Amino acid sequence: EVRLLRPSNSLWIRRLTRCTIVAVPLPGAIYVTECTDCTFVMGARQVRLHTSTGCDFYLHVSSHPIIERCDGLRFAPYPTLPAPLTGAVAAAGLDPSRNEWRQVDDFDWLKAQQSPHWSILPEPDRHAAFDFCATAGEPPAADLPPSCPPSPAAEGAAEGAAEGAAEGGTITVTVLFFAAAREEAETSRASLQLDAGSDTDALRALLAQRYPDLQPLLARCALARNAEYVQSSEQLRDGDEVAVIPPVSGG
């Protein structure tokens, strides 16, 4: 079980199996990708779930949750917070009276009928409460057992730094395509090389060149670099992950 009790602007969760993540609400977006048999307790302005299976989500979210290439997901409302955290939803800039947790948009199911990829978590199966207390005495990284390896993001950054140093003039950036961007690019993921010192504007230009069908949509897409929205041109580093996120209608 992982407890995230200090809110950040946004959160990116990737490649977890049989984990429970309990987090206080945050003002930005949450991305969950490649997770299996996990439980997530989270609040955010926007939640996007990608390529995940058999997970339960307890959400407080201001817009419709979005799922892509997922199966066996179940949804329930965010639990009542303990007394010290009762104001956490409002403190994150979320409306406590507005929760769109059950208005799930499945980008792989456009029919009027209920998507087979998600369902409402039955009340008898829901957890009555979650532990939001901080854990004391957490071991330093050096003391972690072999069953707790470094995160894939940390490994990817380290490998990317080594590759960049060896090549001497290029960096490697992983691009994740969501929703309509994925359809236009005809892929969900790409590994691109850019000149060292390139920024997000250079990445946009390369994407437009590499994926011509994506170009009309690209100007309206947001970029999230390592789970943080890019507000202006930002320099890229070796091993960065950049999400290409189309605008959400009605959210």
JSON list of C-alpha atoms in Angstrom, two decimals:
[
{"chain": "A", "resi": 1, "resn": "GLU", "atom": "CA", "xyz": [0.00, 0.00, 0.00]},
{"chain": "A", "resi": 2, "resn": "VAL", "atom": "CA", "xyz": [1.21, 3.48, -0.94]},
{"chain": "A", "resi": 3, "resn": "ARG", "atom": "CA", "xyz": [-0.16, 6.63, 0.67]},
{"chain": "A", "resi": 4, "resn": "LEU", "atom": "CA", "xyz": [0.32, 9.98, -1.04]},
{"chain": "A", "resi": 5, "resn": "LEU", "atom": "CA", "xyz": [-0.62, 12.55, 1.59]},
{"chain": "A", "resi": 6, "resn": "ARG", "atom": "CA", "xyz": [1.05, 15.67, 0.16]},
{"chain": "A", "resi": 7, "resn": "PRO", "atom": "CA", "xyz": [-0.75, 16.87, -2.98]},
{"chain": "A", "resi": 8, "resn": "SER", "atom": "CA", "xyz": [1.17, 17.67, -6.14]},
{"chain": "A", "resi": 9, "resn": "ASN", "atom": "CA", "xyz": [-0.15, 19.45, -9.23]},
{"chain": "A", "resi": 10, "resn": "SER", "atom": "CA", "xyz": [-0.62, 16.17, -11.12]},
{"chain": "A", "resi": 11, "resn": "LEU", "atom": "CA", "xyz": [0.17, 12.48, -10.84]},
{"chain": "A", "resi": 12, "resn": "TRP", "atom": "CA", "xyz": [1.36, 9.80, -13.24]},
{"chain": "A", "resi": 13, "resn": "ILE", "atom": "CA", "xyz": [1.09, 6.14, -12.19]},
{"chain": "A", "resi": 14, "resn": "ARG", "atom": "CA", "xyz": [2.51, 3.38, -14.34]},
{"chain": "A", "resi": 15, "resn": "ARG", "atom": "CA", "xyz": [3.09, -0.40, -14.29]},
{"chain": "A", "resi": 16, "resn": "LEU", "atom": "CA", "xyz": [1.69, -1.37, -10.90]},
{"chain": "A", "resi": 17, "resn": "THR", "atom": "CA", "xyz": [0.38, -4.83, -10.00]},
{"chain": "A", "resi": 18, "resn": "ARG", "atom": "CA", "xyz": [-1.68, -5.74, -6.92]},
{"chain": "A", "resi": 19, "resn": "CYS", "atom": "CA", "xyz": [-1.09, -2.39, -5.22]},
{"chain": "A", "resi": 20, "resn": "THR", "atom": "CA", "xyz": [-3.32, -0.02, -3.26]},
{"chain": "A", "resi": 21, "resn": "ILE", "atom": "CA", "xyz": [-2.75, 3.71, -3.81]},
{"chain": "A", "resi": 22, "resn": "VAL", "atom": "CA", "xyz": [-4.41, 6.10, -1.36]},
{"chain": "A", "resi": 23, "resn": "ALA", "atom": "CA", "xyz": [-3.96, 9.77, -2.25]},
{"chain": "A", "resi": 24, "resn": "VAL", "atom": "CA", "xyz": [-5.31, 13.13, -1.12]},
{"chain": "A", "resi": 25, "resn": "PRO", "atom": "CA", "xyz": [-6.98, 15.17, -3.89]},
{"chain": "A", "resi": 26, "resn": "LEU", "atom": "CA", "xyz": [-4.87, 17.27, -6.24]},
{"chain": "A", "resi": 27, "resn": "PRO", "atom": "CA", "xyz": [-5.80, 20.19, -8.53]},
{"chain": "A", "resi": 28, "resn": "GLY", "atom": "CA", "xyz": [-4.54, 18.83, -11.85]},
{"chain": "A", "resi": 29, "resn": "ALA", "atom": "CA", "xyz": [-4.79, 15.55, -13.74]},
{"chain": "A", "resi": 30, "resn": "ILE", "atom": "CA", "xyz": [-4.06, 11.93, -12.89]},
{"chain": "A", "resi": 31, "resn": "TYR", "atom": "CA", "xyz": [-2.82, 9.43, -15.48]},
{"chain": "A", "resi": 32, "resn": "VAL", "atom": "CA", "xyz": [-2.85, 5.70, -14.78]},
{"chain": "A", "resi": 33, "resn": "THR", "atom": "CA", "xyz": [-1.36, 3.36, -17.36]},
{"chain": "A", "resi": 34, "resn": "GLU", "atom": "CA", "xyz": [-0.42, -0.34, -17.53]},
{"chain": "A", "resi": 35, "resn": "CYS", "atom": "CA", "xyz": [-1.76, -1.28, -14.09]},
{"chain": "A", "resi": 36, "resn": "THR", "atom": "CA", "xyz": [-3.30, -4.63, -13.09]},
{"chain": "A", "resi": 37, "resn": "ASP", "atom": "CA", "xyz": [-5.39, -5.75, -10.09]},
{"chain": "A", "resi": 38, "resn": "CYS", "atom": "CA", "xyz": [-4.90, -2.51, -8.16]},
{"chain": "A", "resi": 39, "resn": "THR", "atom": "CA", "xyz": [-7.08, -0.25, -6.02]},
{"chain": "A", "resi": 40, "resn": "PHE", "atom": "CA", "xyz": [-6.84, 3.52, -6.43]},
{"chain": "A", "resi": 41, "resn": "VAL", "atom": "CA", "xyz": [-8.31, 6.14, -4.08]},
{"chain": "A", "resi": 42, "resn": "MET", "atom": "CA", "xyz": [-7.81, 9.52, -5.74]},
{"chain": "A", "resi": 43, "resn": "GLY", "atom": "CA", "xyz": [-9.28, 12.96, -6.41]},
{"chain": "A", "resi": 44, "resn": "ALA", "atom": "CA", "xyz": [-8.42, 15.30, -9.29]},
{"chain": "A", "resi": 45, "resn": "ARG", "atom": "CA", "xyz": [-9.77, 17.68, -11.90]},
{"chain": "A", "resi": 46, "resn": "GLN", "atom": "CA", "xyz": [-9.30, 15.02, -14.58]},
{"chain": "A", "resi": 47, "resn": "VAL", "atom": "CA", "xyz": [-8.57, 11.27, -14.54]},
{"chain": "A", "resi": 48, "resn": "ARG", "atom": "CA", "xyz": [-7.33, 9.31, -17.57]},
{"chain": "A", "resi": 49, "resn": "LEU", "atom": "CA", "xyz": [-6.86, 5.55, -17.45]},
{"chain": "A", "resi": 50, "resn": "HIS", "atom": "CA", "xyz": [-4.94, 3.69, -20.14]},
{"chain": "A", "resi": 51, "resn": "THR", "atom": "CA", "xyz": [-4.17, 0.00, -20.81]},
{"chain": "A", "resi": 52, "resn": "SER", "atom": "CA", "xyz": [-5.16, -1.22, -17.34]},
{"chain": "A", "resi": 53, "resn": "THR", "atom": "CA", "xyz": [-7.07, -4.31, -16.21]},
{"chain": "A", "resi": 54, "resn": "GLY", "atom": "CA", "xyz": [-8.99, -5.46, -13.14]},
{"chain": "A", "resi": 55, "resn": "CYS", "atom": "CA", "xyz": [-8.62, -2.25, -11.11]},
{"chain": "A", "resi": 56, "resn": "ASP", "atom": "CA", "xyz": [-11.00, -0.52, -8.69]},
{"chain": "A", "resi": 57, "resn": "PHE", "atom": "CA", "xyz": [-11.17, 3.29, -8.59]},
{"chain": "A", "resi": 58, "resn": "TYR", "atom": "CA", "xyz": [-12.61, 5.37, -5.76]},
{"chain": "A", "resi": 59, "resn": "LEU", "atom": "CA", "xyz": [-12.76, 8.84, -7.30]},
{"chain": "A", "resi": 60, "resn": "HIS", "atom": "CA", "xyz": [-13.65, 12.45, -6.73]},
{"chain": "A", "resi": 61, "resn": "VAL", "atom": "CA", "xyz": [-13.26, 14.00, -10.18]},
{"chain": "A", "resi": 62, "resn": "SER", "atom": "CA", "xyz": [-14.52, 17.24, -11.73]},
{"chain": "A", "resi": 63, "resn": "SER", "atom": "CA", "xyz": [-14.85, 15.87, -15.28]},
{"chain": "A", "resi": 64, "resn": "HIS", "atom": "CA", "xyz": [-15.77, 12.53, -16.80]},
{"chain": "A", "resi": 65, "resn": "PRO", "atom": "CA", "xyz": [-13.13, 9.85, -16.17]},
{"chain": "A", "resi": 66, "resn": "ILE", "atom": "CA", "xyz": [-11.66, 8.67, -19.47]},
{"chain": "A", "resi": 67, "resn": "ILE", "atom": "CA", "xyz": [-10.58, 5.10, -20.16]},
{"chain": "A", "resi": 68, "resn": "GLU", "atom": "CA", "xyz": [-8.72, 3.69, -23.17]},
{"chain": "A", "resi": 69, "resn": "ARG", "atom": "CA", "xyz": [-7.76, 0.08, -23.88]},
{"chain": "A", "resi": 70, "resn": "CYS", "atom": "CA", "xyz": [-8.92, -1.01, -20.44]},
{"chain": "A", "resi": 71, "resn": "ASP", "atom": "CA", "xyz": [-10.99, -3.91, -19.17]},
{"chain": "A", "resi": 72, "resn": "GLY", "atom": "CA", "xyz": [-12.53, -4.99, -15.88]},
{"chain": "A", "resi": 73, "resn": "LEU", "atom": "CA", "xyz": [-12.45, -1.54, -14.26]},
{"chain": "A", "resi": 74, "resn": "ARG", "atom": "CA", "xyz": [-14.87, -0.75, -11.44]},
{"chain": "A", "resi": 75, "resn": "PHE", "atom": "CA", "xyz": [-15.74, 2.69, -10.06]},
{"chain": "A", "resi": 76, "resn": "ALA", "atom": "CA", "xyz": [-16.99, 4.01, -6.73]},
{"chain": "A", "resi": 77, "resn": "PRO", "atom": "CA", "xyz": [-17.12, 7.46, -5.06]},
{"chain": "A", "resi": 78, "resn": "TYR", "atom": "CA", "xyz": [-14.18, 8.83, -3.10]},
{"chain": "A", "resi": 79, "resn": "PRO", "atom": "CA", "xyz": [-14.48, 7.94, 0.59]},
{"chain": "A", "resi": 80, "resn": "THR", "atom": "CA", "xyz": [-15.24, 10.36, 3.41]},
{"chain": "A", "resi": 81, "resn": "LEU", "atom": "CA", "xyz": [-11.94, 11.77, 4.62]},
{"chain": "A", "resi": 82, "resn": "PRO", "atom": "CA", "xyz": [-10.89, 11.65, 8.29]},
{"chain": "A", "resi": 83, "resn": "ALA", "atom": "CA", "xyz": [-11.21, 14.82, 10.37]},
{"chain": "A", "resi": 84, "resn": "PRO", "atom": "CA", "xyz": [-7.69, 16.25, 9.74]},
{"chain": "A", "resi": 85, "resn": "LEU", "atom": "CA", "xyz": [-8.29, 16.05, 5.95]},
{"chain": "A", "resi": 86, "resn": "THR", "atom": "CA", "xyz": [-11.94, 17.06, 5.66]},
{"chain": "A", "resi": 87, "resn": "GLY", "atom": "CA", "xyz": [-11.06, 20.21, 3.70]},
{"chain": "A", "resi": 88, "resn": "ALA", "atom": "CA", "xyz": [-8.67, 18.51, 1.29]},
{"chain": "A", "resi": 89, "resn": "VAL", "atom": "CA", "xyz": [-11.13, 18.33, -1.62]},
{"chain": "A", "resi": 90, "resn": "ALA", "atom": "CA", "xyz": [-11.88, 22.06, -1.54]},
{"chain": "A", "resi": 91, "resn": "ALA", "atom": "CA", "xyz": [-8.21, 22.85, -0.88]},
{"chain": "A", "resi": 92, "resn": "ALA", "atom": "CA", "xyz": [-7.36, 21.15, -4.19]},
{"chain": "A", "resi": 93, "resn": "GLY", "atom": "CA", "xyz": [-9.73, 23.50, -6.00]},
{"chain": "A", "resi": 94, "resn": "LEU", "atom": "CA", "xyz": [-12.40, 20.80, -6.49]},
{"chain": "A", "resi": 95, "resn": "ASP", "atom": "CA", "xyz": [-16.10, 21.31, -5.82]},
{"chain": "A", "resi": 96, "resn": "PRO", "atom": "CA", "xyz": [-17.06, 18.96, -2.95]},
{"chain": "A", "resi": 97, "resn": "SER", "atom": "CA", "xyz": [-20.64, 18.85, -4.27]},
{"chain": "A", "resi": 98, "resn": "ARG", "atom": "CA", "xyz": [-19.67, 17.83, -7.81]},
{"chain": "A", "resi": 99, "resn": "ASN", "atom": "CA", "xyz": [-18.29, 14.35, -8.41]},
{"chain": "A", "resi": 100, "resn": "GLU", "atom": "CA", "xyz": [-18.43, 12.81, -11.90]},
{"chain": "A", "resi": 101, "resn": "TRP", "atom": "CA", "xyz": [-17.02, 9.45, -10.78]},
{"chain": "A", "resi": 102, "resn": "ARG", "atom": "CA", "xyz": [-19.70, 7.38, -12.52]},
{"chain": "A", "resi": 103, "resn": "GLN", "atom": "CA", "xyz": [-19.81, 9.35, -15.81]},
{"chain": "A", "resi": 104, "resn": "VAL", "atom": "CA", "xyz": [-17.07, 7.28, -17.42]},
{"chain": "A", "resi": 105, "resn": "ASP", "atom": "CA", "xyz": [-16.16, 7.89, -21.08]},
{"chain": "A", "resi": 106, "resn": "ASP", "atom": "CA", "xyz": [-14.75, 4.82, -22.81]},
{"chain": "A", "resi": 107, "resn": "PHE", "atom": "CA", "xyz": [-12.89, 5.96, -25.91]},
{"chain": "A", "resi": 108, "resn": "ASP", "atom": "CA", "xyz": [-12.97, 2.39, -27.24]},
{"chain": "A", "resi": 109, "resn": "TRP", "atom": "CA", "xyz": [-16.77, 2.08, -26.93]},
{"chain": "A", "resi": 110, "resn": "LEU", "atom": "CA", "xyz": [-18.85, 4.68, -28.74]},
{"chain": "A", "resi": 111, "resn": "LYS", "atom": "CA", "xyz": [-22.17, 2.81, -28.73]},
{"chain": "A", "resi": 112, "resn": "ALA", "atom": "CA", "xyz": [-25.16, 3.94, -26.69]},
{"chain": "A", "resi": 113, "resn": "GLN", "atom": "CA", "xyz": [-25.14, 0.72, -24.67]},
{"chain": "A", "resi": 114, "resn": "GLN", "atom": "CA", "xyz": [-23.10, 0.32, -21.49]},
{"chain": "A", "resi": 115, "resn": "SER", "atom": "CA", "xyz": [-19.43, -0.35, -22.18]},
{"chain": "A", "resi": 116, "resn": "PRO", "atom": "CA", "xyz": [-18.34, -3.90, -21.28]},
{"chain": "A", "resi": 117, "resn": "HIS", "atom": "CA", "xyz": [-14.98, -2.55, -20.10]},
{"chain": "A", "resi": 118, "resn": "TRP", "atom": "CA", "xyz": [-16.14, -0.90, -16.86]},
{"chain": "A", "resi": 119, "resn": "SER", "atom": "CA", "xyz": [-18.88, -1.09, -14.23]},
{"chain": "A", "resi": 120, "resn": "ILE", "atom": "CA", "xyz": [-20.06, 0.43, -10.97]},
{"chain": "A", "resi": 121, "resn": "LEU", "atom": "CA", "xyz": [-18.44, -1.24, -7.95]},
{"chain": "A", "resi": 122, "resn": "PRO", "atom": "CA", "xyz": [-21.33, -2.84, -5.99]},
{"chain": "A", "resi": 123, "resn": "GLU", "atom": "CA", "xyz": [-21.78, -1.33, -2.54]},
{"chain": "A", "resi": 124, "resn": "PRO", "atom": "CA", "xyz": [-21.28, -4.66, -0.70]},
{"chain": "A", "resi": 125, "resn": "ASP", "atom": "CA", "xyz": [-17.87, -4.97, -2.36]},
{"chain": "A", "resi": 126, "resn": "ARG", "atom": "CA", "xyz": [-16.68, -1.47, -1.47]},
{"chain": "A", "resi": 127, "resn": "HIS", "atom": "CA", "xyz": [-14.21, -0.74, 1.31]},
{"chain": "A", "resi": 128, "resn": "ALA", "atom": "CA", "xyz": [-15.89, 1.15, 4.12]},
{"chain": "A", "resi": 129, "resn": "ALA", "atom": "CA", "xyz": [-12.78, 3.26, 4.81]},
{"chain": "A", "resi": 130, "resn": "PHE", "atom": "CA", "xyz": [-9.14, 3.67, 3.83]},
{"chain": "A", "resi": 131, "resn": "ASP", "atom": "CA", "xyz": [-6.13, 4.50, 5.96]},
{"chain": "A", "resi": 132, "resn": "PHE", "atom": "CA", "xyz": [-4.94, 8.06, 5.31]},
{"chain": "A", "resi": 133, "resn": "CYS", "atom": "CA", "xyz": [-2.44, 8.04, 8.18]},
{"chain": "A", "resi": 134, "resn": "ALA", "atom": "CA", "xyz": [1.23, 8.56, 7.39]},
{"chain": "A", "resi": 135, "resn": "THR", "atom": "CA", "xyz": [3.51, 5.58, 7.92]},
{"chain": "A", "resi": 136, "resn": "ALA", "atom": "CA", "xyz": [6.55, 6.09, 10.12]},
{"chain": "A", "resi": 137, "resn": "GLY", "atom": "CA", "xyz": [9.99, 4.55, 9.75]},
{"chain": "A", "resi": 138, "resn": "GLU", "atom": "CA", "xyz": [9.96, 3.99, 5.99]},
{"chain": "A", "resi": 139, "resn": "PRO", "atom": "CA", "xyz": [13.26, 2.40, 4.91]},
{"chain": "A", "resi": 140, "resn": "PRO", "atom": "CA", "xyz": [15.70, 4.28, 2.68]},
{"chain": "A", "resi": 141, "resn": "ALA", "atom": "CA", "xyz": [16.00, 3.12, -0.91]},
{"chain": "A", "resi": 142, "resn": "ALA", "atom": "CA", "xyz": [19.19, 1.18, -0.15]},
{"chain": "A", "resi": 143, "resn": "ASP", "atom": "CA", "xyz": [17.30, -0.97, 2.35]},
{"chain": "A", "resi": 144, "resn": "LEU", "atom": "CA", "xyz": [14.46, -1.97, 0.03]},
{"chain": "A", "resi": 145, "resn": "PRO", "atom": "CA", "xyz": [14.17, -5.73, -0.54]},
{"chain": "A", "resi": 146, "resn": "PRO", "atom": "CA", "xyz": [14.73, -7.23, -4.02]},
{"chain": "A", "resi": 147, "resn": "SER", "atom": "CA", "xyz": [10.95, -7.36, -4.52]},
{"chain": "A", "resi": 148, "resn": "CYS", "atom": "CA", "xyz": [10.89, -3.52, -4.58]},
{"chain": "A", "resi": 149, "resn": "PRO", "atom": "CA", "xyz": [12.99, -2.56, -7.64]},
{"chain": "A", "resi": 150, "resn": "PRO", "atom": "CA", "xyz": [13.38, 1.02, -8.85]},
{"chain": "A", "resi": 151, "resn": "SER", "atom": "CA", "xyz": [10.36, 2.39, -10.70]},
{"chain": "A", "resi": 152, "resn": "PRO", "atom": "CA", "xyz": [10.26, 2.01, -14.50]},
{"chain": "A", "resi": 153, "resn": "ALA", "atom": "CA", "xyz": [10.41, 5.79, -14.83]},
{"chain": "A", "resi": 154, "resn": "ALA", "atom": "CA", "xyz": [13.61, 5.94, -12.78]},
{"chain": "A", "resi": 155, "resn": "GLU", "atom": "CA", "xyz": [15.12, 3.05, -14.72]},
{"chain": "A", "resi": 156, "resn": "GLY", "atom": "CA", "xyz": [14.16, 4.66, -18.02]},
{"chain": "A", "resi": 157, "resn": "ALA", "atom": "CA", "xyz": [15.68, 7.98, -17.02]},
{"chain": "A", "resi": 158, "resn": "ALA", "atom": "CA", "xyz": [18.94, 6.31, -15.99]},
{"chain": "A", "resi": 159, "resn": "GLU", "atom": "CA", "xyz": [19.12, 4.28, -19.21]},
{"chain": "A", "resi": 160, "resn": "GLY", "atom": "CA", "xyz": [18.26, 7.34, -21.27]},
{"chain": "A", "resi": 161, "resn": "ALA", "atom": "CA", "xyz": [20.98, 9.39, -19.61]},
{"chain": "A", "resi": 162, "resn": "ALA", "atom": "CA", "xyz": [23.56, 6.70, -20.41]},
{"chain": "A", "resi": 163, "resn": "GLU", "atom": "CA", "xyz": [22.42, 6.49, -24.02]},
{"chain": "A", "resi": 164, "resn": "GLY", "atom": "CA", "xyz": [22.46, 10.26, -24.39]},
{"chain": "A", "resi": 165, "resn": "ALA", "atom": "CA", "xyz": [25.98, 10.48, -23.02]},
{"chain": "A", "resi": 166, "resn": "ALA", "atom": "CA", "xyz": [27.15, 7.74, -25.37]},
{"chain": "A", "resi": 167, "resn": "GLU", "atom": "CA", "xyz": [25.63, 9.39, -28.42]},
{"chain": "A", "resi": 168, "resn": "GLY", "atom": "CA", "xyz": [26.86, 12.80, -27.36]},
{"chain": "A", "resi": 169, "resn": "GLY", "atom": "CA", "xyz": [24.35, 14.88, -29.29]},
{"chain": "A", "resi": 170, "resn": "THR", "atom": "CA", "xyz": [20.89, 13.38, -29.02]},
{"chain": "A", "resi": 171, "resn": "ILE", "atom": "CA", "xyz": [18.23, 12.67, -26.45]},
{"chain": "A", "resi": 172, "resn": "THR", "atom": "CA", "xyz": [15.51, 10.01, -26.49]},
{"chain": "A", "resi": 173, "resn": "VAL", "atom": "CA", "xyz": [11.95, 10.96, -25.53]},
{"chain": "A", "resi": 174, "resn": "THR", "atom": "CA", "xyz": [9.02, 8.56, -25.12]},
{"chain": "A", "resi": 175, "resn": "VAL", "atom": "CA", "xyz": [5.78, 9.99, -26.50]},
{"chain": "A", "resi": 176, "resn": "LEU", "atom": "CA", "xyz": [2.43, 8.62, -25.29]},
{"chain": "A", "resi": 177, "resn": "PHE", "atom": "CA", "xyz": [-0.59, 9.31, -27.52]},
{"chain": "A", "resi": 178, "resn": "PHE", "atom": "CA", "xyz": [-4.05, 9.52, -25.95]},
{"chain": "A", "resi": 179, "resn": "ALA", "atom": "CA", "xyz": [-7.51, 9.23, -27.52]},
{"chain": "A", "resi": 180, "resn": "ALA", "atom": "CA", "xyz": [-7.84, 11.01, -30.90]},
{"chain": "A", "resi": 181, "resn": "ALA", "atom": "CA", "xyz": [-4.09, 11.63, -31.01]},
{"chain": "A", "resi": 182, "resn": "ARG", "atom": "CA", "xyz": [-3.53, 7.88, -30.78]},
{"chain": "A", "resi": 183, "resn": "GLU", "atom": "CA", "xyz": [-5.97, 7.31, -33.66]},
{"chain": "A", "resi": 184, "resn": "GLU", "atom": "CA", "xyz": [-4.33, 9.89, -35.92]},
{"chain": "A", "resi": 185, "resn": "ALA", "atom": "CA", "xyz": [-0.80, 8.72, -35.14]},
{"chain": "A", "resi": 186, "resn": "GLU", "atom": "CA", "xyz": [-1.95, 5.07, -35.39]},
{"chain": "A", "resi": 187, "resn": "THR", "atom": "CA", "xyz": [0.09, 4.15, -32.34]},
{"chain": "A", "resi": 188, "resn": "SER", "atom": "CA", "xyz": [-0.12, 4.61, -28.56]},
{"chain": "A", "resi": 189, "resn": "ARG", "atom": "CA", "xyz": [3.60, 5.02, -27.95]},
{"chain": "A", "resi": 190, "resn": "ALA", "atom": "CA", "xyz": [6.69, 6.13, -29.83]},
{"chain": "A", "resi": 191, "resn": "SER", "atom": "CA", "xyz": [10.36, 6.59, -28.97]},
{"chain": "A", "resi": 192, "resn": "LEU", "atom": "CA", "xyz": [11.79, 9.66, -30.70]},
{"chain": "A", "resi": 193, "resn": "GLN", "atom": "CA", "xyz": [15.31, 11.06, -30.90]},
{"chain": "A", "resi": 194, "resn": "LEU", "atom": "CA", "xyz": [15.93, 14.80, -30.87]},
{"chain": "A", "resi": 195, "resn": "ASP", "atom": "CA", "xyz": [19.01, 16.97, -30.77]},
{"chain": "A", "resi": 196, "resn": "ALA", "atom": "CA", "xyz": [20.33, 17.63, -27.27]},
{"chain": "A", "resi": 197, "resn": "GLY", "atom": "CA", "xyz": [18.84, 20.87, -25.97]},
{"chain": "A", "resi": 198, "resn": "SER", "atom": "CA", "xyz": [15.57, 20.46, -27.87]},
{"chain": "A", "resi": 199, "resn": "ASP", "atom": "CA", "xyz": [12.40, 21.79, -26.28]},
{"chain": "A", "resi": 200, "resn": "THR", "atom": "CA", "xyz": [8.71, 20.91, -26.45]},
{"chain": "A", "resi": 201, "resn": "ASP", "atom": "CA", "xyz": [8.21, 23.20, -29.46]},
{"chain": "A", "resi": 202, "resn": "ALA", "atom": "CA", "xyz": [10.82, 21.17, -31.35]},
{"chain": "A", "resi": 203, "resn": "LEU", "atom": "CA", "xyz": [8.99, 18.00, -30.31]},
{"chain": "A", "resi": 204, "resn": "ARG", "atom": "CA", "xyz": [5.71, 19.35, -31.69]},
{"chain": "A", "resi": 205, "resn": "ALA", "atom": "CA", "xyz": [7.44, 20.12, -34.99]},
{"chain": "A", "resi": 206, "resn": "LEU", "atom": "CA", "xyz": [8.93, 16.62, -35.14]},
{"chain": "A", "resi": 207, "resn": "LEU", "atom": "CA", "xyz": [5.54, 15.05, -34.38]},
{"chain": "A", "resi": 208, "resn": "ALA", "atom": "CA", "xyz": [3.91, 17.05, -37.16]},
{"chain": "A", "resi": 209, "resn": "GLN", "atom": "CA", "xyz": [6.61, 15.87, -39.56]},
{"chain": "A", "resi": 210, "resn": "ARG", "atom": "CA", "xyz": [6.55, 12.24, -38.43]},
{"chain": "A", "resi": 211, "resn": "TYR", "atom": "CA", "xyz": [2.74, 11.94, -38.23]},
{"chain": "A", "resi": 212, "resn": "PRO", "atom": "CA", "xyz": [1.14, 14.15, -40.93]},
{"chain": "A", "resi": 213, "resn": "ASP", "atom": "CA", "xyz": [-2.40, 13.00, -40.08]},
{"chain": "A", "resi": 214, "resn": "LEU", "atom": "CA", "xyz": [-1.89, 14.23, -36.53]},
{"chain": "A", "resi": 215, "resn": "GLN", "atom": "CA", "xyz": [-0.90, 17.75, -37.59]},
{"chain": "A", "resi": 216, "resn": "PRO", "atom": "CA", "xyz": [-4.42, 19.33, -37.71]},
{"chain": "A", "resi": 217, "resn": "LEU", "atom": "CA", "xyz": [-5.13, 18.11, -34.17]},
{"chain": "A", "resi": 218, "resn": "LEU", "atom": "CA", "xyz": [-1.69, 18.78, -32.74]},
{"chain": "A", "resi": 219, "resn": "ALA", "atom": "CA", "xyz": [-2.15, 22.53, -32.26]},
{"chain": "A", "resi": 220, "resn": "ARG", "atom": "CA", "xyz": [-5.10, 21.87, -29.93]},
{"chain": "A", "resi": 221, "resn": "CYS", "atom": "CA", "xyz": [-3.40, 19.11, -27.95]},
{"chain": "A", "resi": 222, "resn": "ALA", "atom": "CA", "xyz": [-1.90, 19.66, -24.53]},
{"chain": "A", "resi": 223, "resn": "LEU", "atom": "CA", "xyz": [1.49, 18.22, -23.65]},
{"chain": "A", "resi": 224, "resn": "ALA", "atom": "CA", "xyz": [2.30, 16.71, -20.26]},
{"chain": "A", "resi": 225, "resn": "ARG", "atom": "CA", "xyz": [6.00, 16.21, -19.56]},
{"chain": "A", "resi": 226, "resn": "ASN", "atom": "CA", "xyz": [6.65, 13.63, -16.84]},
{"chain": "A", "resi": 227, "resn": "ALA", "atom": "CA", "xyz": [3.01, 14.04, -15.67]},
{"chain": "A", "resi": 228, "resn": "GLU", "atom": "CA", "xyz": [3.20, 17.85, -15.43]},
{"chain": "A", "resi": 229, "resn": "TYR", "atom": "CA", "xyz": [1.28, 19.94, -17.95]},
{"chain": "A", "resi": 230, "resn": "VAL", "atom": "CA", "xyz": [3.56, 22.04, -20.16]},
{"chain": "A", "resi": 231, "resn": "GLN", "atom": "CA", "xyz": [2.50, 25.68, -19.86]},
{"chain": "A", "resi": 232, "resn": "SER", "atom": "CA", "xyz": [5.07, 27.06, -22.31]},
{"chain": "A", "resi": 233, "resn": "SER", "atom": "CA", "xyz": [8.12, 25.84, -24.20]},
{"chain": "A", "resi": 234, "resn": "GLU", "atom": "CA", "xyz": [10.21, 23.63, -21.91]},
{"chain": "A", "resi": 235, "resn": "GLN", "atom": "CA", "xyz": [13.57, 22.02, -22.53]},
{"chain": "A", "resi": 236, "resn": "LEU", "atom": "CA", "xyz": [13.51, 18.25, -22.80]},
{"chain": "A", "resi": 237, "resn": "ARG", "atom": "CA", "xyz": [15.89, 15.84, -21.12]},
{"chain": "A", "resi": 238, "resn": "ASP", "atom": "CA", "xyz": [16.98, 12.37, -22.03]},
{"chain": "A", "resi": 239, "resn": "GLY", "atom": "CA", "xyz": [14.45, 9.80, -20.81]},
{"chain": "A", "resi": 240, "resn": "ASP", "atom": "CA", "xyz": [11.51, 12.21, -20.55]},
{"chain": "A", "resi": 241, "resn": "GLU", "atom": "CA", "xyz": [7.96, 10.94, -21.10]},
{"chain": "A", "resi": 242, "resn": "VAL", "atom": "CA", "xyz": [5.64, 13.33, -22.93]},
{"chain": "A", "resi": 243, "resn": "ALA", "atom": "CA", "xyz": [1.90, 12.70, -23.27]},
{"chain": "A", "resi": 244, "resn": "VAL", "atom": "CA", "xyz": [-0.02, 14.16, -26.22]},
{"chain": "A", "resi": 245, "resn": "ILE", "atom": "CA", "xyz": [-3.51, 14.86, -24.86]},
{"chain": "A", "resi": 246, "resn": "PRO", "atom": "CA", "xyz": [-6.41, 16.05, -27.05]},
{"chain": "A", "resi": 247, "resn": "PRO", "atom": "CA", "xyz": [-8.95, 18.43, -25.52]},
{"chain": "A", "resi": 248, "resn": "VAL", "atom": "CA", "xyz": [-11.85, 16.85, -23.65]},
{"chain": "A", "resi": 249, "resn": "SER", "atom": "CA", "xyz": [-15.27, 17.98, -24.83]},
{"chain": "A", "resi": 250, "resn": "GLY", "atom": "CA", "xyz": [-17.82, 18.79, -22.16]},
{"chain": "A", "resi": 251, "resn": "GLY", "atom": "CA", "xyz": [-15.43, 18.18, -19.23]}
]
